[in-house]
Tab-separated table of C-alpha atoms in Angstrom:
chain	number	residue	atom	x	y	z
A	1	UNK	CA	109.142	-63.198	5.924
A	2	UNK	CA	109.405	-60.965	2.783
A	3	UNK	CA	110.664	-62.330	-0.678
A	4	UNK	CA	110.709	-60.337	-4.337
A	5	UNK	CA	110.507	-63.033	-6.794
A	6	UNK	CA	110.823	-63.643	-10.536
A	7	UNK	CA	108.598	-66.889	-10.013
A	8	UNK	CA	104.821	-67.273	-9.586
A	9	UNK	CA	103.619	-66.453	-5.580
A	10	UNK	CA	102.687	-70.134	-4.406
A	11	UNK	CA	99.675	-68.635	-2.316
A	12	UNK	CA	99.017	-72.223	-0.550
A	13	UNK	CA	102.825	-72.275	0.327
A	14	UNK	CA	102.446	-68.657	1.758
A	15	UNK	CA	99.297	-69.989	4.241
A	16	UNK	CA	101.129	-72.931	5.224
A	17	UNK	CA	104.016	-70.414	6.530
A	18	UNK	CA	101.907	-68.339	8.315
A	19	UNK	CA	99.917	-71.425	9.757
A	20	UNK	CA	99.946	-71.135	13.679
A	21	UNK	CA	98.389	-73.298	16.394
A	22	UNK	CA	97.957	-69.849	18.129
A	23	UNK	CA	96.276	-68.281	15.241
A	24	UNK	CA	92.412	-67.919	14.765
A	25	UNK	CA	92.665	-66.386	11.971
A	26	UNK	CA	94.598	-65.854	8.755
A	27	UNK	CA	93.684	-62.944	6.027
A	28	UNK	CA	95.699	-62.924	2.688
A	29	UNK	CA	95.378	-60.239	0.445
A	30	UNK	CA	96.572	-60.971	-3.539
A	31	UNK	CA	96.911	-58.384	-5.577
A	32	UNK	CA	96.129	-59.710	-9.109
A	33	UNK	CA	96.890	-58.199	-12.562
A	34	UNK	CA	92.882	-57.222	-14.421
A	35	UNK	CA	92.517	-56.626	-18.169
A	36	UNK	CA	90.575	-53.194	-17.845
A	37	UNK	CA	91.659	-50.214	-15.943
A	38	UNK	CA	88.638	-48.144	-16.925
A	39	UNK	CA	88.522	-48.678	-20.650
A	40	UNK	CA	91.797	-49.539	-21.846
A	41	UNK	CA	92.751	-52.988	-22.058
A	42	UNK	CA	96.011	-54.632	-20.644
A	43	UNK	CA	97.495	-57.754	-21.995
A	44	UNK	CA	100.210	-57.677	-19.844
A	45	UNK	CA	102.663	-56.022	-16.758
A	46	UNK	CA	106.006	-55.607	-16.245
A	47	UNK	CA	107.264	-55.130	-12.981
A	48	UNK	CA	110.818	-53.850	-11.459
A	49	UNK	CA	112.127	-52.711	-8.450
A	50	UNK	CA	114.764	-51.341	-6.785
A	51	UNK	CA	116.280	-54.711	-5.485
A	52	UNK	CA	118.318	-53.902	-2.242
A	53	UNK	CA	115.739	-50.696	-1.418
A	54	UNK	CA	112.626	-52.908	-1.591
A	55	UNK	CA	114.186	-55.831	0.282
A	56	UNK	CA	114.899	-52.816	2.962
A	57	UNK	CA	111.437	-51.563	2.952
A	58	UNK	CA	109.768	-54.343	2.384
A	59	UNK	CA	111.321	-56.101	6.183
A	60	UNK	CA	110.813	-52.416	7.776
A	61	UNK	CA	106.907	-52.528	6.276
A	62	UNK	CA	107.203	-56.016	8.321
A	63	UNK	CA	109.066	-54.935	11.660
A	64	UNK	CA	106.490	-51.507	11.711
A	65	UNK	CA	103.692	-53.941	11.754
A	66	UNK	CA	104.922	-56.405	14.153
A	67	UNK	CA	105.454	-53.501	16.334
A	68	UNK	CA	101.973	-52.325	15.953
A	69	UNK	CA	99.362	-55.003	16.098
A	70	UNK	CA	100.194	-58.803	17.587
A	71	UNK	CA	100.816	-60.603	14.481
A	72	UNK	CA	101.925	-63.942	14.594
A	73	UNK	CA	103.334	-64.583	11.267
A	74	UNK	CA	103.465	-62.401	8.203
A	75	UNK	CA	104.518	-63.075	4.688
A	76	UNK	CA	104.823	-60.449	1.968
A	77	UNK	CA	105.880	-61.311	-1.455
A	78	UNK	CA	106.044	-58.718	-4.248
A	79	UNK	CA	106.670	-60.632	-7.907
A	80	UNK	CA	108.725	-58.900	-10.320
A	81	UNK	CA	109.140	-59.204	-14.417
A	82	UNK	CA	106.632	-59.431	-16.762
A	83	UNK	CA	102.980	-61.142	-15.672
A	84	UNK	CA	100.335	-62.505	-17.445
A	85	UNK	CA	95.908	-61.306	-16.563
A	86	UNK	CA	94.925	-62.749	-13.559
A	87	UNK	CA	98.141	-63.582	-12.006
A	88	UNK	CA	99.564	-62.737	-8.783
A	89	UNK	CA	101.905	-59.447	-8.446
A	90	UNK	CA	101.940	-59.008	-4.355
A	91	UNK	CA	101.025	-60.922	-1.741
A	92	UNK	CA	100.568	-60.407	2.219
A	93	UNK	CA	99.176	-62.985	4.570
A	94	UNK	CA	98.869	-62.280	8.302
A	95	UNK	CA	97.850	-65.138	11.269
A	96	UNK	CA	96.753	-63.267	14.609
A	97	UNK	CA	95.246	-64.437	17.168
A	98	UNK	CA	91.863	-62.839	16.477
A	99	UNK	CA	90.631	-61.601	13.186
A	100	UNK	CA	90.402	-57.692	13.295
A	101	UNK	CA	93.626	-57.224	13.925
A	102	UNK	CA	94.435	-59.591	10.538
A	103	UNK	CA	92.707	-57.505	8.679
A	104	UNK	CA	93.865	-54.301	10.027
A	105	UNK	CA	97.461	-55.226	9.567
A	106	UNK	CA	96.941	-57.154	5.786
A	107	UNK	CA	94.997	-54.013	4.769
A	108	UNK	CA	98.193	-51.390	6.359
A	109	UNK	CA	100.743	-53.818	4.807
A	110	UNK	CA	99.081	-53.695	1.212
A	111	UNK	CA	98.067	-49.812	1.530
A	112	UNK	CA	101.744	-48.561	2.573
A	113	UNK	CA	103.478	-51.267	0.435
A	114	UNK	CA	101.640	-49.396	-2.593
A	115	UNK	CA	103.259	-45.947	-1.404
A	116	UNK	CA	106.145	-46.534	-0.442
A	117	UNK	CA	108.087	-50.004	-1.808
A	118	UNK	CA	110.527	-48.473	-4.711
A	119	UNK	CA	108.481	-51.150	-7.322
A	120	UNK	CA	107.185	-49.989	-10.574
A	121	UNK	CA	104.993	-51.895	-13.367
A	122	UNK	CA	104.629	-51.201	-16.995
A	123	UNK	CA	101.831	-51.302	-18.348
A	124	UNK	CA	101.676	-53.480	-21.526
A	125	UNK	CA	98.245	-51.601	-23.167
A	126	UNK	CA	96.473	-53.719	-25.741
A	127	UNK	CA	96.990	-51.091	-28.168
A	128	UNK	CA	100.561	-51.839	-28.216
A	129	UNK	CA	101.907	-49.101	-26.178
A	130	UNK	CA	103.742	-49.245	-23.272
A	131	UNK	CA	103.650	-47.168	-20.507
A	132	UNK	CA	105.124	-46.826	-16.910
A	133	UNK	CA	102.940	-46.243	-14.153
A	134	UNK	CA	104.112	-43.249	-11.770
A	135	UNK	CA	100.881	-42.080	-9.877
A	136	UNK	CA	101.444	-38.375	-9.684
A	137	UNK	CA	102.767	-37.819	-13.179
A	138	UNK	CA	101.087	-37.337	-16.107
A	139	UNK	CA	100.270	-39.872	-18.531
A	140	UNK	CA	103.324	-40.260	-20.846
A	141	UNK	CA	101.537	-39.006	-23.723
A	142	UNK	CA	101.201	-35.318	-22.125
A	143	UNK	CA	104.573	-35.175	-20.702
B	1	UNK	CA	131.644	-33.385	-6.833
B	2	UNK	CA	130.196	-36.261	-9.073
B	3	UNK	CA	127.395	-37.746	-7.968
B	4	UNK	CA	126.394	-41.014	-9.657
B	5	UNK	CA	122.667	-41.435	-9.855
B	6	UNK	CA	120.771	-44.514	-10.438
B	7	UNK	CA	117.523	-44.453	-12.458
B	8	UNK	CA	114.619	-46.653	-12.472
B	9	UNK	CA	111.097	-47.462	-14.699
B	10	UNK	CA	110.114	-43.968	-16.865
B	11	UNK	CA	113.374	-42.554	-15.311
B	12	UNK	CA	115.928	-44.290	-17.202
B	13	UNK	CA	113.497	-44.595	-19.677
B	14	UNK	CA	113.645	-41.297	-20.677
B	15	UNK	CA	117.487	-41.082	-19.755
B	16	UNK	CA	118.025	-44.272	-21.866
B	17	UNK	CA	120.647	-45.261	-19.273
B	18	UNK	CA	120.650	-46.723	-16.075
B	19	UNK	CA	123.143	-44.432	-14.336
B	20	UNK	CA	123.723	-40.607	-14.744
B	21	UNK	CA	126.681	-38.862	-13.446
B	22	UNK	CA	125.362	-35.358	-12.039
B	23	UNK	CA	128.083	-32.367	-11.002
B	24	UNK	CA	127.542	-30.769	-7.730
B	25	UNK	CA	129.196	-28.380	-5.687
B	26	UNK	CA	131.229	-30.785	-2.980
B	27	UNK	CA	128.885	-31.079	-0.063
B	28	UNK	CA	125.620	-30.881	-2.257
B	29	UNK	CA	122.284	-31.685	-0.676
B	30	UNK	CA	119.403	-33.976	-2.710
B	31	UNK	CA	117.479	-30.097	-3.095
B	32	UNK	CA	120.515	-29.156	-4.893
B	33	UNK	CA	120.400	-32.226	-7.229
B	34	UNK	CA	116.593	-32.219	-7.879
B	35	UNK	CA	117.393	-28.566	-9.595
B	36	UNK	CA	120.680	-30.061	-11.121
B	37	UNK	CA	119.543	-33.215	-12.237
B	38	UNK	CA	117.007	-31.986	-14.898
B	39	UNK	CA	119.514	-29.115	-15.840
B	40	UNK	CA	122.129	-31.499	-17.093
B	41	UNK	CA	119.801	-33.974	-18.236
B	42	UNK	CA	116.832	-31.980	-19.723
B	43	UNK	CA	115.254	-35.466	-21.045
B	44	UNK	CA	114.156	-36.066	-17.024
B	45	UNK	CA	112.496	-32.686	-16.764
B	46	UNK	CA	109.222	-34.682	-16.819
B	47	UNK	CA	109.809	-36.022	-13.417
B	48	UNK	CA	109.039	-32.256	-12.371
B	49	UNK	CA	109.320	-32.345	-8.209
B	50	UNK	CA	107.213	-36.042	-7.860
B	51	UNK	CA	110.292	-38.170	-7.809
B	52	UNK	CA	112.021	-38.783	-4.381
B	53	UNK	CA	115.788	-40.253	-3.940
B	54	UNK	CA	117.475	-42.515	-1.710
B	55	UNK	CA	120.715	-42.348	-0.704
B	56	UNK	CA	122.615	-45.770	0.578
B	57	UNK	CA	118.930	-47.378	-0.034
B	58	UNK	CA	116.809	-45.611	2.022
B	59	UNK	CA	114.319	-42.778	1.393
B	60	UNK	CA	115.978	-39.264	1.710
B	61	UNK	CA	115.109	-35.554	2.292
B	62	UNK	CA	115.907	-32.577	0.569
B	63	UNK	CA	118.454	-31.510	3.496
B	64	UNK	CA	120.281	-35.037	3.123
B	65	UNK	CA	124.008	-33.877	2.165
B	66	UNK	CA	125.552	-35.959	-0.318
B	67	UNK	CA	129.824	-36.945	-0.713
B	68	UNK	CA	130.988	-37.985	-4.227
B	69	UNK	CA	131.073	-41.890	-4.433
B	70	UNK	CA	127.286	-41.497	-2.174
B	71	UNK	CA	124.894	-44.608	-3.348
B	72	UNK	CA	122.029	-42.435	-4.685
B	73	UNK	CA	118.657	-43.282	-6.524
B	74	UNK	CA	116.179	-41.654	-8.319
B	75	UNK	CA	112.577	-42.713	-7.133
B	76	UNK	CA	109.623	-41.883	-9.705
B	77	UNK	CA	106.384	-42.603	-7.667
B	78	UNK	CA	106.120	-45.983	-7.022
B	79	UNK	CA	103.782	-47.871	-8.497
B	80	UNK	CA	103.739	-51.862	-6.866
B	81	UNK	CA	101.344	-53.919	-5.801
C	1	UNK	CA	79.528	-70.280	-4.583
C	2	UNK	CA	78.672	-71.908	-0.993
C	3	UNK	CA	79.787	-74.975	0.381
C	4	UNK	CA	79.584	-76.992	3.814
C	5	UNK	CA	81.822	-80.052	4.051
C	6	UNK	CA	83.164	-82.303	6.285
C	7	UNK	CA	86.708	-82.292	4.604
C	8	UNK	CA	89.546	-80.239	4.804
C	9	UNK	CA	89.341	-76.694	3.065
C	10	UNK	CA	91.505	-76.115	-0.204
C	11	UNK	CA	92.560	-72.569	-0.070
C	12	UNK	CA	94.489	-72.794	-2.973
C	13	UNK	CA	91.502	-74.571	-4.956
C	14	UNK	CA	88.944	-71.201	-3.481
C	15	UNK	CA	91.642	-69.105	-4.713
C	16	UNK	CA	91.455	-70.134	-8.187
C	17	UNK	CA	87.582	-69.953	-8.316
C	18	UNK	CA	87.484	-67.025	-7.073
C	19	UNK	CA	90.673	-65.603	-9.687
C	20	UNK	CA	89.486	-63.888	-12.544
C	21	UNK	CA	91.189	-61.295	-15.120
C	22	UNK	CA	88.616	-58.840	-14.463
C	23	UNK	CA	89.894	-58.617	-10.866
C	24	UNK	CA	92.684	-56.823	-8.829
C	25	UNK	CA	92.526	-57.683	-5.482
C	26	UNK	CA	91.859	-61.282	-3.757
C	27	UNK	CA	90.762	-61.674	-0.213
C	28	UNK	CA	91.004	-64.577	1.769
C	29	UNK	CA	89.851	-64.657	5.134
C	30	UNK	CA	90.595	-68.234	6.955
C	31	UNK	CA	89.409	-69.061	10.409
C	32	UNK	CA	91.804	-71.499	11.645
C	33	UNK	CA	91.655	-73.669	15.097
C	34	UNK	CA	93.580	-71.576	17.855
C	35	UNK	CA	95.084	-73.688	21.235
C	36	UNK	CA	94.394	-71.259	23.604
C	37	UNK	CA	91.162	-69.332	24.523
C	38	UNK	CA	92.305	-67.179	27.537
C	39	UNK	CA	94.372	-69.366	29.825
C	40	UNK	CA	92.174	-72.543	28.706
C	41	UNK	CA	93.521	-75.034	26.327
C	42	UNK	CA	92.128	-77.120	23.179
C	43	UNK	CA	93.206	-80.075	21.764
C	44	UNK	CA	89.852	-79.894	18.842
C	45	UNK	CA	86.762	-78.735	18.051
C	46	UNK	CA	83.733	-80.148	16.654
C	47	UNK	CA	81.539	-78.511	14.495
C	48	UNK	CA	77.619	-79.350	13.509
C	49	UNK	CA	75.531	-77.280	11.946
C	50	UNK	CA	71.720	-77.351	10.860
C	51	UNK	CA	72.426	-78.316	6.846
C	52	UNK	CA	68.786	-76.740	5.270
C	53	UNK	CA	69.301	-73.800	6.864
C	54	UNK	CA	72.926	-73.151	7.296
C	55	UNK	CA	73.081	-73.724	3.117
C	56	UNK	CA	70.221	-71.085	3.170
C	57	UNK	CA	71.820	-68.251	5.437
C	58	UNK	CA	75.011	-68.762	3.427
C	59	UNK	CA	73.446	-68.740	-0.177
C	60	UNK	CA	71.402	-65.564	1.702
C	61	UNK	CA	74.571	-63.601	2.685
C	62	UNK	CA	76.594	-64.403	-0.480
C	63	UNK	CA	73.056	-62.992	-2.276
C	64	UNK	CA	73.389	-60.221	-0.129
C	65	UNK	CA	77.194	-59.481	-0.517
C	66	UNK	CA	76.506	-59.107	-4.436
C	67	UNK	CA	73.592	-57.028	-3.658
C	68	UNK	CA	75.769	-54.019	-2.147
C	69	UNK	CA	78.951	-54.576	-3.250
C	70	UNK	CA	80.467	-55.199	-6.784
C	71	UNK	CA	81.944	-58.593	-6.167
C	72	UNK	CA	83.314	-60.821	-9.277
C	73	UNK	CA	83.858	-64.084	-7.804
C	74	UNK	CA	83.055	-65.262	-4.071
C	75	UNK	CA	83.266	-68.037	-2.116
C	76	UNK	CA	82.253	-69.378	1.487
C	77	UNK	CA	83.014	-72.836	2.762
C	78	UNK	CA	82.793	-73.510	6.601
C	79	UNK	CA	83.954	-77.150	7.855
C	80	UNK	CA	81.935	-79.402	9.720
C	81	UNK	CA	82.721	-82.678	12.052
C	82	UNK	CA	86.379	-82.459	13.829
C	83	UNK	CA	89.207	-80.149	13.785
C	84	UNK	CA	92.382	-80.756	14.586
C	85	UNK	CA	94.508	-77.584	16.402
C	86	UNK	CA	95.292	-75.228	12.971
C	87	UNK	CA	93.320	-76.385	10.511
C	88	UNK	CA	90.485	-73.956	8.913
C	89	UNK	CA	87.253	-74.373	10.069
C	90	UNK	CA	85.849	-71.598	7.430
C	91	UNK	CA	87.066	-69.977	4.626
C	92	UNK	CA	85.469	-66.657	2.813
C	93	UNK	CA	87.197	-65.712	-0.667
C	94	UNK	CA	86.421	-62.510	-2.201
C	95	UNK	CA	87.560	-61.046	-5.682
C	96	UNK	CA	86.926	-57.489	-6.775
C	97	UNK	CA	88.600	-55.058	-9.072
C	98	UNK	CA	89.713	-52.757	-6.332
C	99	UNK	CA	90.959	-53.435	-2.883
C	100	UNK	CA	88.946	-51.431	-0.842
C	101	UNK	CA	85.674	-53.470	-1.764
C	102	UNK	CA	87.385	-57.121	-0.867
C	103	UNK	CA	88.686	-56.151	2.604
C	104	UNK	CA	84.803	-54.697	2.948
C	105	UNK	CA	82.825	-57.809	1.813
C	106	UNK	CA	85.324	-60.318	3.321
C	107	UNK	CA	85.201	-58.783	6.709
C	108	UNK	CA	81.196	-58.116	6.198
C	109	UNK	CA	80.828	-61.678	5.038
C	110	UNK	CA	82.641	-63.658	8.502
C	111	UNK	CA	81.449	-61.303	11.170
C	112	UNK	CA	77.541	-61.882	9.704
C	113	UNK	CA	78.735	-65.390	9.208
C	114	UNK	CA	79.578	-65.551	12.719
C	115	UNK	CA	76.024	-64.074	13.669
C	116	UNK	CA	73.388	-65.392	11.722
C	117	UNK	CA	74.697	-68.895	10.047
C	118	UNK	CA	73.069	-71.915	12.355
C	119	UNK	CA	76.255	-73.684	12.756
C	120	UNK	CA	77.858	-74.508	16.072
C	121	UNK	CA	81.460	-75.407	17.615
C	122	UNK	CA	82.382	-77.700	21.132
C	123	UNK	CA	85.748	-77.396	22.762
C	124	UNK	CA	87.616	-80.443	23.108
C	125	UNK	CA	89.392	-78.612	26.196
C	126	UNK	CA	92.456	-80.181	26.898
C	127	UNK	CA	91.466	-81.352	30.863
C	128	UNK	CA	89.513	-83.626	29.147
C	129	UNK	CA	86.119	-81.473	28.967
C	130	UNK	CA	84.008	-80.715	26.212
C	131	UNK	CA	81.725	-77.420	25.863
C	132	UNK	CA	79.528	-76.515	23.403
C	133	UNK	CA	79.788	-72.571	22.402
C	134	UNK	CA	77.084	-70.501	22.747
C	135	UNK	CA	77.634	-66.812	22.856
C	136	UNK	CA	75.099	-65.169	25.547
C	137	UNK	CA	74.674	-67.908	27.441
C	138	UNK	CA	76.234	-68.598	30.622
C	139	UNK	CA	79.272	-71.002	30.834
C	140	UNK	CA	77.652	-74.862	31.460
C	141	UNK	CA	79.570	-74.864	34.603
C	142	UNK	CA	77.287	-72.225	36.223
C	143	UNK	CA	74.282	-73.450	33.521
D	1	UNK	CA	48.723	-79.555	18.464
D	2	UNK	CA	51.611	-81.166	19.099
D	3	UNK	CA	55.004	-79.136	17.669
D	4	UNK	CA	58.259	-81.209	16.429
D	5	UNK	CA	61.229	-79.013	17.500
D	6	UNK	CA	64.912	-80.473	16.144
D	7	UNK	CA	67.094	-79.379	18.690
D	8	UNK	CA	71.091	-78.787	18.456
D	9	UNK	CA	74.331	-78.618	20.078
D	10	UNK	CA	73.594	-77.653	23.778
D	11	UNK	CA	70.083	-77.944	23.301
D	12	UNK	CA	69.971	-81.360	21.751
D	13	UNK	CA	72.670	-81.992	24.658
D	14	UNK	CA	70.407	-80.731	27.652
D	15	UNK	CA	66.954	-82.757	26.123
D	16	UNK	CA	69.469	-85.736	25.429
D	17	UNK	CA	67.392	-85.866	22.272
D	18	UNK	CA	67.258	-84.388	18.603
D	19	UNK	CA	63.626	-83.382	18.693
D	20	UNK	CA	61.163	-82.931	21.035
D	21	UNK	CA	56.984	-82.842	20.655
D	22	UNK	CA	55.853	-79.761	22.649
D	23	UNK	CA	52.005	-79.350	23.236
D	24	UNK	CA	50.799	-75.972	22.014
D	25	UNK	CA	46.988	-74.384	21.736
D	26	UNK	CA	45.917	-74.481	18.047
D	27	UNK	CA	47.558	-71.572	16.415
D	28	UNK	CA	50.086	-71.066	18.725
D	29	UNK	CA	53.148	-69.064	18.064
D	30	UNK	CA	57.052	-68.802	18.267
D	31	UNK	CA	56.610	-66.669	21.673
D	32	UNK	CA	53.909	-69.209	22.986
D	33	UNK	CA	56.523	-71.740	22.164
D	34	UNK	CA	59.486	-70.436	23.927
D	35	UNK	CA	56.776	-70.623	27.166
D	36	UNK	CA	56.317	-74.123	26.545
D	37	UNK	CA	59.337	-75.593	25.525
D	38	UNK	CA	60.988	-75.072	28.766
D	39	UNK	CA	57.853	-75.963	31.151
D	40	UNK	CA	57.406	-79.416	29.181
D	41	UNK	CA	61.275	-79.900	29.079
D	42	UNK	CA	62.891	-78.223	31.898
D	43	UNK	CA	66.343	-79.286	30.862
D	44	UNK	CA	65.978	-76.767	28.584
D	45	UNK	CA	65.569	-74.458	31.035
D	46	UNK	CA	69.066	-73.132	31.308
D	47	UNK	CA	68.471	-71.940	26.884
D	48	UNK	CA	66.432	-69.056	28.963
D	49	UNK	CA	65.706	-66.498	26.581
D	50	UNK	CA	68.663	-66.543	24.427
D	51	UNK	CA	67.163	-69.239	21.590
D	52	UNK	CA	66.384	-68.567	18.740
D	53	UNK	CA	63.677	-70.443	16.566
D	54	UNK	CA	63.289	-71.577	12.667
D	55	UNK	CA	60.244	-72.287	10.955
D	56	UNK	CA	61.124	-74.044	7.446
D	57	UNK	CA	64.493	-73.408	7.925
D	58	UNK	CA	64.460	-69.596	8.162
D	59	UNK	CA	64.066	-67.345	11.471
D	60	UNK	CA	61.287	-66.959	12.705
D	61	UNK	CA	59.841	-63.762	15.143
D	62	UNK	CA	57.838	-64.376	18.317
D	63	UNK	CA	54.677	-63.593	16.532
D	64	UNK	CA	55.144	-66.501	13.917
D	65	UNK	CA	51.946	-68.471	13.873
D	66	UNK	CA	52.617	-72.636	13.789
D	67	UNK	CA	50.706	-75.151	12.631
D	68	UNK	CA	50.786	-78.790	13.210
D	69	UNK	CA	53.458	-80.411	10.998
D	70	UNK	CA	55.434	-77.126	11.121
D	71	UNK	CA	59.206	-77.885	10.490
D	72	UNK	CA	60.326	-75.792	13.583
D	73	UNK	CA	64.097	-75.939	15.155
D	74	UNK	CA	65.160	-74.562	18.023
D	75	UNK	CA	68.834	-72.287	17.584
D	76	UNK	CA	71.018	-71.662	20.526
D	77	UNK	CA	73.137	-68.887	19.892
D	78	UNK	CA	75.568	-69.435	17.061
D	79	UNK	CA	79.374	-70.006	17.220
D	80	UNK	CA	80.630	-71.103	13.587
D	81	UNK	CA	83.123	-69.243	12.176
């Protein structure tokens, strides 16, 4: 199950779907938005995506893994527009049978989400600047 | 041809639009559109080579030949999660 | 934070204790009651534990977890009593500012769990036997 | 001296009892202990070597030296999680 959302991830809802009677364990990862990102505050992040791109990618990143480890259910949930500290930007909860294979997929899911999914934040810098975040370019004030 | 690009995050940000309309020589591949896109729109020279492009919503390569009315995307490194 | 209890594990209440604006990555590693074990099948478990020193070893590894990793919030809670097929009979919640650390200290945190913490489960197998587990010894049929 | 040992889960199962009172020379220690518990309970017998042992509520090594009174629990292998 995949989802981009405007609304607030509903974690508990997300470990209720991937709740199994066959599963031993269950690893959610949630990536959350922090203040400091070395020593520059953030007040807030803006996120957008390509909608029908990530929606693709997002059910391939799902198919690859079902293909590659025994995963009973997966859920990933990327939230989009603008997010406050502390909440919830991406989610991805896996139930497997046995628990190193949960955390081998959660941790693939999150890692090639990150490089791949066509989803950008802007960063909302305390300072008052804004900035989008493209790893690989230089910051916007030396381009 | 015309090509009609889509632009996302610092792309369109720099652009100031959404959507760019590129020319091409009919049959043009995404190599010839990385060179041509900053050409006739020196404001996205800053992309340099890091930003990929999709074509019909997927991811692809510099050899991918493109036909005028082709869904294609600019993609700035991502940045999600 | 530590806890052993004899009701039902709130995820979504760890989650928040563990949230925090100084972090970017949540994980949340549930052990959940599986049916099958092999070809064998369960209907529950029970769980007992010794309570002075299983609130010890815990207390000890969450100590320890701070020790070598940088971990904001973190939170253990392992059921006790009966479980019913799916529920979570442990829960380990981990917030950091980077990814790579959570996955680390959640995984180090169940498998030493798993080792060290005096707590023990007994199958409720569905043939109407019970078993308590004990890993290294021999099976009680051949006991 | 006479030794209080709680017992659990198979252990307490086997005895058919939560603690037993093992007889051990004054001084004795965890690895004296292991001797004993088995000879003065042999329904412990099938624990063999794979017990572990607590003294105030932390492990305890085979050279642990108890004294009378000693809070002392015996720990079959674990299997929370």
């Amino acid at each position: 199950m995949i989802e981009l959302t405007h609304r607030p991830i509903d974690s508990a809802e997300l470990l209720c779907k991937v709740g199994s009677n066959q599963a031993g364990a269950v690893v959610l990862f949630l990536g959350t938005v922090r203040e400091m990102t070395g020593e520059r505050r953030t007040i807030a992040l803006d996120y957008e995506c390509y909608p029908e791109m990530a929606q693709r990618q997002l059910a391939d990143l799902e198919a690859q893994a079902r293909a590659r480890w025994p995963i009973i259910e997966c859920a990933i949930v990327h939230r989009l527009g603008h997010l406050e500290l502390g909440e919830a930007s991406v989610a991805v909860a896996v139930s497997t049978a046995h628990r190193d294979v949960a955390f081998e997929a959660a941790r693939w899911l999150i890692d090639t989400l990150k490089q791949v999914v066509p989803i950008w934040k802007k960063e909302n810098w305390a300072d008052g600047a804004t900035e989008w975040i493209h790893p690989g370019l230089p910051p916007e004030a030396e381009r | 041809m015309i090509v009609r690009v889509r632009l996302f995050a610092v792309a369109r940000q720099l652009a100031g639009k959404e959507l760019v309309e590129v020319s091409l020589p009919s049959g043009g591949t995404i190599a010839q559109l990385r060179v041509a896109l900053p050409e006739q729109f020196p404001a996205l020279a800053p992309l340099g080579r890091a930003a990929m492009f999709s074509v019909g919503a997927e991811y692809a390569d510099d050899n991918t030949r493109l036909a005028e009315g082709a869904d294609v995307a600019c993609i700035p490194p991502v940045s999600g999660g």
